[in-house]
Tab-separated table of C-alpha atoms in Angstrom:
chain	number	residue	atom	x	y	z
O	23	UNK	CA	0.000	0.000	0.000
O	24	UNK	CA	1.237	3.499	-0.880
O	25	UNK	CA	0.905	6.075	1.906
O	26	UNK	CA	1.421	9.847	1.791
O	27	UNK	CA	2.113	11.825	4.989
O	28	UNK	CA	1.619	15.590	4.918
O	29	UNK	CA	3.944	17.620	7.147
O	30	UNK	CA	7.587	18.188	8.010
O	31	UNK	CA	8.038	18.071	11.787
O	32	UNK	CA	8.859	15.687	14.590
O	33	UNK	CA	5.272	14.467	14.693
O	34	UNK	CA	5.445	13.518	11.024
O	35	UNK	CA	8.805	11.777	11.505
O	36	UNK	CA	7.254	9.691	14.293
O	37	UNK	CA	4.296	8.853	12.059
O	38	UNK	CA	6.578	7.895	9.171
O	39	UNK	CA	8.814	5.823	11.459
O	40	UNK	CA	5.796	3.932	12.804
O	41	UNK	CA	4.156	3.383	9.413
O	42	UNK	CA	7.452	2.145	7.937
O	43	UNK	CA	7.179	-0.783	10.371
O	44	UNK	CA	3.929	-1.968	8.813
O	45	UNK	CA	4.421	-4.959	6.501
O	46	UNK	CA	1.537	-3.671	4.361
O	47	UNK	CA	3.192	-0.344	3.524
O	48	UNK	CA	4.994	-0.814	0.208
O	49	UNK	CA	5.908	2.837	-0.430
O	50	UNK	CA	5.945	5.823	1.905
O	51	UNK	CA	5.970	9.485	0.820
O	52	UNK	CA	6.101	12.664	2.888
O	53	UNK	CA	5.411	16.230	1.747
O	54	UNK	CA	7.586	18.139	2.327
O	55	UNK	CA	9.372	16.040	4.971
O	56	UNK	CA	12.799	16.693	6.494
O	57	UNK	CA	16.256	15.130	6.708
O	58	UNK	CA	15.167	12.505	9.227
O	59	UNK	CA	11.966	11.584	7.443
O	60	UNK	CA	14.029	11.090	4.274
O	61	UNK	CA	15.609	8.048	5.942
O	62	UNK	CA	12.282	6.171	5.955
O	63	UNK	CA	10.209	7.877	3.237
O	64	UNK	CA	10.572	9.645	-0.088
O	65	UNK	CA	10.252	13.384	0.481
O	66	UNK	CA	8.164	15.396	-1.968
O	67	UNK	CA	8.762	19.160	-2.412
O	68	UNK	CA	5.178	20.227	-1.797
O	69	UNK	CA	4.084	22.574	0.987
O	70	UNK	CA	1.309	21.600	3.397
O	71	UNK	CA	-1.028	24.367	2.166
O	72	UNK	CA	-0.684	23.403	-1.519
O	73	UNK	CA	-3.949	21.476	-1.594
O	74	UNK	CA	-4.139	21.160	-5.372
O	75	UNK	CA	-0.513	20.058	-5.643
O	76	UNK	CA	-0.921	17.458	-2.916
O	77	UNK	CA	-4.136	16.148	-4.428
O	78	UNK	CA	-2.540	15.927	-7.886
O	79	UNK	CA	0.463	14.070	-6.467
O	80	UNK	CA	-1.763	11.584	-4.657
O	81	UNK	CA	-3.796	10.962	-7.810
O	82	UNK	CA	-0.861	10.576	-10.210
O	83	UNK	CA	1.062	8.308	-7.820
O	84	UNK	CA	-1.937	6.118	-6.964
O	85	UNK	CA	-1.682	6.853	-3.237
O	86	UNK	CA	-3.918	4.491	-1.271
O	87	UNK	CA	-4.071	6.540	1.936
O	88	UNK	CA	-3.078	10.089	2.876
O	89	UNK	CA	-2.366	11.063	6.496
O	90	UNK	CA	-2.522	14.747	7.481
O	91	UNK	CA	-0.100	15.817	10.219
O	92	UNK	CA	-0.473	19.593	10.866
O	93	UNK	CA	-3.565	21.657	11.506
O	94	UNK	CA	-3.217	24.155	8.646
O	95	UNK	CA	-4.237	21.885	5.737
O	96	UNK	CA	-7.102	20.506	7.828
O	97	UNK	CA	-8.388	24.026	8.466
O	98	UNK	CA	-8.127	24.755	4.733
O	99	UNK	CA	-10.304	21.749	3.881
O	100	UNK	CA	-7.824	19.263	2.424
O	101	UNK	CA	-9.946	16.325	3.578
O	102	UNK	CA	-12.993	17.741	1.795
O	103	UNK	CA	-10.964	18.167	-1.423
O	104	UNK	CA	-9.632	14.604	-1.366
O	105	UNK	CA	-13.039	13.149	-0.603
O	106	UNK	CA	-14.563	14.956	-3.586
O	107	UNK	CA	-12.343	12.763	-5.750
O	108	UNK	CA	-13.117	9.636	-3.675
O	109	UNK	CA	-9.559	9.482	-2.296
O	110	UNK	CA	-8.916	7.992	1.131
O	111	UNK	CA	-7.522	10.482	3.638
O	112	UNK	CA	-7.120	10.360	7.427
O	113	UNK	CA	-8.302	13.522	9.163
O	114	UNK	CA	-11.414	15.578	9.871
O	115	UNK	CA	-13.250	17.745	7.361
O	116	UNK	CA	-12.904	21.506	7.475
O	117	UNK	CA	-16.097	21.872	9.499
O	118	UNK	CA	-15.110	19.183	12.000
O	119	UNK	CA	-11.621	20.711	12.289
O	120	UNK	CA	-13.242	23.924	13.546
O	121	UNK	CA	-12.949	22.288	16.948
O	122	UNK	CA	-9.303	23.409	16.742
O	123	UNK	CA	-9.309	26.277	14.252
O	124	UNK	CA	-11.997	28.229	16.132
O	125	UNK	CA	-11.873	28.362	19.920
O	126	UNK	CA	-15.299	29.980	20.032
O	127	UNK	CA	-16.737	27.082	17.991
O	128	UNK	CA	-15.128	24.622	20.422
O	129	UNK	CA	-16.518	26.526	23.411
O	130	UNK	CA	-20.022	26.533	21.957
O	131	UNK	CA	-19.778	22.793	21.349
O	132	UNK	CA	-18.609	22.164	24.910
O	133	UNK	CA	-21.385	24.249	26.428
O	134	UNK	CA	-23.987	22.529	24.237
O	135	UNK	CA	-22.707	19.041	25.076
O	136	UNK	CA	-22.075	19.862	28.770
O	137	UNK	CA	-18.342	19.130	28.462
O	138	UNK	CA	-16.499	20.567	31.495
O	139	UNK	CA	-14.427	23.620	30.491
O	140	UNK	CA	-13.465	26.962	32.065
O	141	UNK	CA	-16.104	29.669	31.672
O	142	UNK	CA	-15.453	32.167	28.880
O	143	UNK	CA	-16.681	35.123	26.828
O	144	UNK	CA	-16.042	35.743	23.120
O	145	UNK	CA	-15.644	39.152	21.465
O	146	UNK	CA	-14.837	40.522	18.022
O	147	UNK	CA	-15.006	44.192	19.040
O	148	UNK	CA	-12.555	45.978	21.325
O	149	UNK	CA	-14.771	48.051	23.632
O	150	UNK	CA	-17.093	45.236	24.793
O	151	UNK	CA	-14.040	43.054	25.463
O	152	UNK	CA	-12.371	45.791	27.535
O	153	UNK	CA	-15.590	46.365	29.468
O	154	UNK	CA	-15.862	42.667	30.275
O	155	UNK	CA	-12.260	42.621	31.511
O	156	UNK	CA	-13.096	45.091	34.269
O	157	UNK	CA	-15.249	42.550	36.088
O	158	UNK	CA	-13.408	39.310	35.247
O	159	UNK	CA	-11.518	37.562	38.066
O	160	UNK	CA	-7.726	37.555	37.803
O	161	UNK	CA	-5.632	35.996	36.471
O	162	UNK	CA	-7.443	35.651	33.157
O	163	UNK	CA	-6.535	33.863	29.919
O	164	UNK	CA	-6.764	35.803	26.646
O	165	UNK	CA	-6.905	33.583	23.545
O	166	UNK	CA	-6.860	34.337	19.846
O	167	UNK	CA	-9.849	32.528	18.376
O	168	UNK	CA	-8.037	31.088	15.346
O	169	UNK	CA	-4.824	29.207	14.638
O	170	UNK	CA	-1.787	31.122	15.923
O	171	UNK	CA	0.881	28.372	15.942
O	172	UNK	CA	0.545	27.864	19.690
O	173	UNK	CA	1.335	31.518	20.458
O	174	UNK	CA	-2.172	32.932	20.733
O	175	UNK	CA	-2.721	32.145	24.417
O	176	UNK	CA	-1.713	34.763	26.992
O	177	UNK	CA	-2.149	34.320	30.755
O	178	UNK	CA	-2.615	37.777	32.269
O	179	UNK	CA	-2.024	38.456	35.969
O	180	UNK	CA	-3.232	42.079	35.873
O	181	UNK	CA	-5.999	43.978	34.103
O	182	UNK	CA	-3.382	46.135	32.405
O	183	UNK	CA	-1.764	43.007	30.942
O	184	UNK	CA	-5.172	41.721	29.861
O	185	UNK	CA	-6.075	45.004	28.181
O	186	UNK	CA	-2.750	44.990	26.349
O	187	UNK	CA	-3.283	41.410	25.187
O	188	UNK	CA	-6.787	42.175	23.897
O	189	UNK	CA	-5.611	45.320	22.114
O	190	UNK	CA	-2.719	43.434	20.524
O	191	UNK	CA	-5.180	41.016	18.953
O	192	UNK	CA	-8.256	43.081	18.095
O	193	UNK	CA	-6.627	46.457	17.443
O	194	UNK	CA	-3.013	45.782	16.451
O	195	UNK	CA	-3.808	42.482	14.661
O	196	UNK	CA	-0.785	40.777	16.211
O	197	UNK	CA	-2.023	37.360	15.086
O	198	UNK	CA	-3.723	38.509	11.895
O	199	UNK	CA	-7.069	36.883	11.151
O	200	UNK	CA	-6.511	34.395	13.997
O	201	UNK	CA	-6.907	37.245	16.477
O	202	UNK	CA	-9.869	38.950	14.826
O	203	UNK	CA	-11.939	37.379	17.589
O	204	UNK	CA	-10.792	36.821	21.169
O	205	UNK	CA	-11.866	34.466	23.914
O	206	UNK	CA	-11.559	35.639	27.520
O	207	UNK	CA	-11.315	32.498	29.618
O	208	UNK	CA	-11.350	31.730	33.319
O	209	UNK	CA	-7.907	30.731	34.638
O	210	UNK	CA	-7.762	27.326	36.306
O	211	UNK	CA	-4.975	26.177	38.598
O	212	UNK	CA	-4.137	22.484	38.330
O	213	UNK	CA	-2.069	19.981	36.377
O	214	UNK	CA	-2.295	19.526	32.629
O	215	UNK	CA	-2.838	16.238	30.834
O	216	UNK	CA	-3.051	15.362	27.149
O	217	UNK	CA	-5.336	12.596	25.945
O	218	UNK	CA	-5.474	11.900	22.221
O	219	UNK	CA	-8.031	9.528	20.767
O	220	UNK	CA	-8.781	7.821	17.476
O	221	UNK	CA	-12.335	8.575	16.329
O	222	UNK	CA	-14.381	7.466	13.309
O	223	UNK	CA	-17.431	9.644	13.838
O	224	UNK	CA	-18.983	7.173	16.224
O	225	UNK	CA	-16.402	5.039	18.051
O	226	UNK	CA	-13.722	6.654	20.231
O	227	UNK	CA	-10.553	4.832	21.334
O	228	UNK	CA	-8.258	6.854	23.622
O	229	UNK	CA	-4.472	6.608	23.418
O	230	UNK	CA	-2.165	6.547	26.440
O	231	UNK	CA	-2.243	9.784	28.472
O	232	UNK	CA	0.748	12.090	28.133
O	233	UNK	CA	2.108	15.287	29.627
O	234	UNK	CA	4.146	17.854	27.742
O	235	UNK	CA	6.276	20.810	28.821
O	236	UNK	CA	5.440	23.992	26.914
O	237	UNK	CA	7.660	26.486	28.740
O	238	UNK	CA	11.194	27.137	27.540
O	239	UNK	CA	12.814	27.179	30.999
O	240	UNK	CA	13.592	24.627	33.677
O	241	UNK	CA	10.792	24.174	36.175
O	242	UNK	CA	8.207	25.202	33.565
O	243	UNK	CA	9.222	28.870	33.502
O	244	UNK	CA	9.654	31.431	30.740
O	245	UNK	CA	8.009	31.781	27.350
O	246	UNK	CA	5.622	29.268	25.808
O	247	UNK	CA	6.979	27.108	22.994
O	248	UNK	CA	5.643	24.459	20.664
O	249	UNK	CA	6.758	21.920	23.268
O	250	UNK	CA	10.092	21.174	24.968
O	251	UNK	CA	9.409	17.533	25.721
O	252	UNK	CA	6.823	15.011	26.836
O	253	UNK	CA	6.349	11.693	28.583
O	254	UNK	CA	3.852	8.836	28.550
O	255	UNK	CA	2.011	7.218	30.123
O	256	UNK	CA	1.473	10.088	32.560
O	257	UNK	CA	0.720	8.751	36.070
O	258	UNK	CA	-1.818	11.562	36.511
O	259	UNK	CA	-3.963	9.744	33.946
O	260	UNK	CA	-5.247	7.028	36.233
O	261	UNK	CA	-7.658	4.436	34.805
O	262	UNK	CA	-10.507	6.185	36.616
O	263	UNK	CA	-9.617	9.634	35.237
O	264	UNK	CA	-9.117	8.235	31.732
O	265	UNK	CA	-12.590	6.664	31.822
O	266	UNK	CA	-14.036	9.938	33.025
O	267	UNK	CA	-12.334	11.843	30.184
O	268	UNK	CA	-13.705	9.324	27.680
O	269	UNK	CA	-17.237	9.580	29.083
O	270	UNK	CA	-17.381	13.323	29.819
O	271	UNK	CA	-15.093	14.813	27.159
O	272	UNK	CA	-14.133	12.716	24.149
O	273	UNK	CA	-17.362	10.821	23.453
O	274	UNK	CA	-19.622	13.880	23.908
O	275	UNK	CA	-17.390	15.928	21.573
O	276	UNK	CA	-17.503	13.321	18.817
O	277	UNK	CA	-21.223	12.752	19.320
O	278	UNK	CA	-21.866	16.499	19.280
O	279	UNK	CA	-19.989	16.993	16.014
O	280	UNK	CA	-21.913	14.165	14.385
O	281	UNK	CA	-25.150	15.679	15.624
O	282	UNK	CA	-24.448	18.932	13.728
O	283	UNK	CA	-23.538	17.074	10.537
O	284	UNK	CA	-19.736	17.177	10.905
O	285	UNK	CA	-18.657	13.676	11.992
O	286	UNK	CA	-15.087	13.623	13.244
O	287	UNK	CA	-12.732	11.170	11.518
O	288	UNK	CA	-9.138	11.264	12.741
O	289	UNK	CA	-7.350	12.059	15.976
O	290	UNK	CA	-9.081	14.211	18.562
O	291	UNK	CA	-6.640	15.820	20.996
O	292	UNK	CA	-7.942	17.000	24.352
O	293	UNK	CA	-5.774	19.366	26.381
O	294	UNK	CA	-7.054	18.822	29.915
O	295	UNK	CA	-6.577	20.731	33.162
O	296	UNK	CA	-7.083	18.428	36.140
O	297	UNK	CA	-8.346	20.354	39.159
O	298	UNK	CA	-9.402	18.577	42.333
O	299	UNK	CA	-9.489	15.318	40.367
O	300	UNK	CA	-11.917	16.657	37.752
O	301	UNK	CA	-11.016	17.164	34.067
O	302	UNK	CA	-11.650	20.514	32.367
O	303	UNK	CA	-10.962	21.001	28.642
O	304	UNK	CA	-8.563	23.867	27.889
O	305	UNK	CA	-8.396	23.135	24.170
O	306	UNK	CA	-9.192	20.616	21.483
O	307	UNK	CA	-6.891	19.870	18.556
O	308	UNK	CA	-7.965	18.053	15.408
O	309	UNK	CA	-4.771	16.020	14.886
O	310	UNK	CA	-1.845	14.266	16.563
O	311	UNK	CA	-0.033	16.452	19.104
O	312	UNK	CA	3.625	17.437	18.943
O	313	UNK	CA	5.677	16.312	20.879
O	314	UNK	CA	3.121	13.951	22.470
O	315	UNK	CA	3.098	11.792	19.337
O	316	UNK	CA	6.830	11.141	19.811
O	317	UNK	CA	6.144	9.382	23.132
O	318	UNK	CA	2.749	7.798	22.459
O	319	UNK	CA	3.388	6.139	19.082
O	320	UNK	CA	6.493	4.200	20.208
O	321	UNK	CA	4.236	2.530	22.793
O	322	UNK	CA	1.585	1.498	20.254
O	323	UNK	CA	1.653	-2.254	19.694
O	324	UNK	CA	-1.076	-2.406	17.028
O	325	UNK	CA	-0.068	-1.726	13.415
O	326	UNK	CA	-0.719	2.008	12.932
O	327	UNK	CA	-1.894	1.432	9.359
O	328	UNK	CA	-4.606	-0.915	10.655
O	329	UNK	CA	-5.847	1.830	12.983
O	330	UNK	CA	-5.803	4.540	10.312
O	331	UNK	CA	-7.751	2.358	7.889
O	332	UNK	CA	-10.291	1.410	10.547
O	333	UNK	CA	-10.951	5.109	11.166
O	334	UNK	CA	-11.249	5.997	7.471
O	335	UNK	CA	-13.516	3.014	6.820
O	336	UNK	CA	-15.755	3.731	9.818
O	337	UNK	CA	-15.096	0.378	11.521
O	338	UNK	CA	-13.021	1.352	14.541
O	339	UNK	CA	-15.393	-0.626	16.747
O	340	UNK	CA	-14.068	-3.820	15.134
O	341	UNK	CA	-10.424	-3.146	16.085
O	342	UNK	CA	-8.611	-3.909	19.331
O	343	UNK	CA	-5.894	-1.280	19.875
O	344	UNK	CA	-3.092	-2.588	22.082
O	345	UNK	CA	-0.167	-0.895	23.840
O	346	UNK	CA	3.265	-1.936	25.070
O	347	UNK	CA	3.674	-1.988	28.859
O	348	UNK	CA	6.538	0.514	28.739
O	349	UNK	CA	7.225	4.216	29.197
O	350	UNK	CA	8.634	6.917	26.936
O	351	UNK	CA	10.293	10.294	27.537
O	352	UNK	CA	11.073	12.786	24.751
O	353	UNK	CA	13.553	15.652	25.206
O	354	UNK	CA	13.477	18.354	22.517
O	355	UNK	CA	16.706	19.958	21.304
O	356	UNK	CA	16.191	23.516	20.078
O	357	UNK	CA	18.183	26.182	18.296
O	358	UNK	CA	19.754	28.866	20.478
O	359	UNK	CA	17.383	31.794	20.846
O	360	UNK	CA	14.186	29.778	20.369
O	361	UNK	CA	11.284	30.655	20.746
O	362	UNK	CA	12.675	34.011	19.584
O	363	UNK	CA	14.984	34.502	16.605
O	364	UNK	CA	17.519	31.784	15.873
O	365	UNK	CA	20.109	30.754	13.304
O	366	UNK	CA	19.649	27.875	10.855
O	367	UNK	CA	21.990	25.877	8.631
O	368	UNK	CA	24.220	24.742	11.500
O	369	UNK	CA	25.775	21.259	11.101
O	370	UNK	CA	24.541	18.544	13.454
O	371	UNK	CA	26.995	15.910	14.660
O	372	UNK	CA	26.697	12.806	16.811
O	373	UNK	CA	23.417	11.511	15.423
O	374	UNK	CA	23.081	7.742	15.967
O	375	UNK	CA	24.109	5.720	12.930
O	376	UNK	CA	21.735	2.825	13.591
O	377	UNK	CA	18.304	2.464	15.138
O	378	UNK	CA	18.014	1.321	18.738
O	379	UNK	CA	15.096	-0.285	20.535
O	380	UNK	CA	15.626	2.044	23.492
O	381	UNK	CA	16.173	5.379	21.706
O	382	UNK	CA	14.605	7.116	18.712
O	383	UNK	CA	15.745	10.481	17.363
O	384	UNK	CA	12.875	12.238	15.616
O	385	UNK	CA	13.796	15.163	13.339
O	386	UNK	CA	11.688	18.294	13.682
O	387	UNK	CA	13.631	21.107	12.013
O	388	UNK	CA	16.424	19.615	9.900
O	389	UNK	CA	17.567	19.681	6.284
O	390	UNK	CA	20.349	18.388	4.037
O	391	UNK	CA	23.099	20.818	2.962
O	392	UNK	CA	26.464	19.904	1.435
O	393	UNK	CA	26.032	16.225	2.340
O	394	UNK	CA	25.430	17.163	5.972
O	395	UNK	CA	22.352	17.290	8.179
O	396	UNK	CA	21.856	20.849	9.407
O	397	UNK	CA	19.417	22.753	11.618
O	398	UNK	CA	16.363	24.162	9.870
O	399	UNK	CA	13.985	25.313	12.589
O	400	UNK	CA	13.481	26.317	16.198
O	401	UNK	CA	12.761	22.828	17.453
O	402	UNK	CA	15.428	20.701	15.810
O	403	UNK	CA	15.276	17.166	17.240
O	404	UNK	CA	13.215	15.112	19.658
O	405	UNK	CA	15.203	12.420	21.468
O	406	UNK	CA	12.862	9.732	22.798
O	407	UNK	CA	13.949	7.101	25.302
O	408	UNK	CA	12.006	3.871	25.914
O	409	UNK	CA	12.197	1.716	29.042
O	410	UNK	CA	10.064	-0.223	31.475
O	411	UNK	CA	10.009	2.855	33.753
O	412	UNK	CA	9.811	6.598	33.154
O	413	UNK	CA	13.110	7.095	34.987
O	414	UNK	CA	14.811	4.553	32.745
O	415	UNK	CA	13.309	6.108	29.632
O	416	UNK	CA	14.559	9.547	30.678
O	417	UNK	CA	18.044	8.149	31.288
O	418	UNK	CA	18.136	6.573	27.806
O	419	UNK	CA	17.129	9.900	26.251
O	420	UNK	CA	19.784	11.807	28.177
O	421	UNK	CA	22.504	9.310	27.251
O	422	UNK	CA	21.677	9.669	23.561
O	423	UNK	CA	21.382	13.453	23.459
O	424	UNK	CA	24.777	13.867	25.166
O	425	UNK	CA	26.525	12.969	21.900
O	426	UNK	CA	24.328	15.103	19.618
O	427	UNK	CA	25.870	18.519	19.060
O	428	UNK	CA	25.224	21.693	17.087
O	429	UNK	CA	26.128	25.285	17.814
O	430	UNK	CA	23.807	26.912	20.350
O	431	UNK	CA	21.808	23.755	21.079
O	432	UNK	CA	19.494	23.950	24.073
O	433	UNK	CA	17.323	21.473	25.932
O	434	UNK	CA	15.561	21.160	29.243
O	435	UNK	CA	17.116	18.643	31.587
O	436	UNK	CA	13.991	18.337	33.745
O	437	UNK	CA	11.448	16.770	31.379
O	438	UNK	CA	9.200	14.653	33.567
O	439	UNK	CA	10.082	16.544	36.751
O	440	UNK	CA	6.476	16.377	37.928
O	441	UNK	CA	6.844	12.632	38.476
O	442	UNK	CA	10.612	12.118	38.494
O	443	UNK	CA	13.164	13.448	40.934
O	444	UNK	CA	15.544	15.527	38.831
O	445	UNK	CA	19.176	14.836	39.530
O	446	UNK	CA	21.390	17.907	39.734
C-alpha cells in the first residue's frame, strides 16, 4: 500500500517511522518532509497548504491513503478536497476541524454538550471586550480565536496586561485573522494532561495519556513554545480519570460533532486541566499532538496502518488497539534563541548511525546541505527514550542526546520533573 504523509516536523517523523514498520506499507511518501523523514520515506517538495498540488500528487502516484499531520491543511479543507475525488484520507473535514481552528466554535460545542471547560466570553469588538475585563476575576486567559501556531494564548495576571493582550489582537492584529476574535477564559490552577483519541465519527478509542512541557525554561518557567518535551504514560492519567475523560469529554465531543452534521474522523486531541481530580478542557486539537506523538506512538503495539484504515472506513469498533507496557520520555533539542529569533543551517553531529530499541531520534527542524544534516527550525530534534520505567526512559534519552551537538543547542534537563526526581 502506498501512503502519503503531509507535514515536516517531529510528529510527522514519528508517524513515518511507525508506518514504515507496517508490513503492508509498500511505499511511503512525505510532503515536504525533512532530513530525518528522508531516511524512511521519499520526500516530496510540496508545501502543506498546496492542496491542489498534494491532491494531484496523490492521484498521479496512486496513493492508497493520505495522512494529514499539521492543523493548517485541515483548516483549509484538504480532507474535503480529497473526498470529492473519492480518495482515502485520514483527518477531519474543514467543518469538523473547527474544533481546533476556532476556539469559540469549540466553546459553543462544549457548552452545548455539557463538556467541562473553564467559563469564557467571546468578542470581536474591542470596547465590549475591555468592558468585560473590568469585572473578570484575575488571572485571566486571553486567547486568539483562530490558529496562531501555539502563540495565541496569553495568561494575564493584571488587568493592564489583559487590556494589552486584547488590544494586541483586536486592534493591532498581532495574530492577523486568527486574532480577529478573542476568547476571555477563566484561569484554572491544576495539572495539565493530554489525551489523544482515534475517532471514526462514532467510536472513540483513547491513546495513552501524556504530559508535555510547553515552557522554555527549567521548572516550567519562561516563554511558551511548541513543546520542549513530553512523557507517557502520565501517572496523573489514572484508569478512573481516563474513563471519566472518555465519558465526559471525548465521546460527547464526537457525538456532538456528528449531531451537527460534521462527523469527526481522525485524531481528537484533548488538552485537559485536572483540578481537584476533575477534568476541564482547555483546548481541542484536530490532529496528533507534537511532541506527544513522539512518546505515544512508540508505545503502540497495534499496526498504525490498521488503525488509520479502521478510522477511514468507519469500523473502529471492530479493532482492538493494544499498547506496550513501557514508558517513553522525549527531550526536545532547540536552536539557540528559540522561541525568539535563531540561526539555521548549523551542522549537526553525533546523530546515531543505527536504530536502537531504546532510543529514537525524531527530526523536527532539519535539512540536508552539502552532504550534511543541518538545523532548519526552532525545534530541531526530539530524542525519545524507551524503558520499562519513566526514569529509565529519561536516562536513555539523556545518554543519547549527550553525543548530539550543534552550535547553540538547548534542551531542558527536567522533562518529567512532575513525576521524576531531577538529579542535579
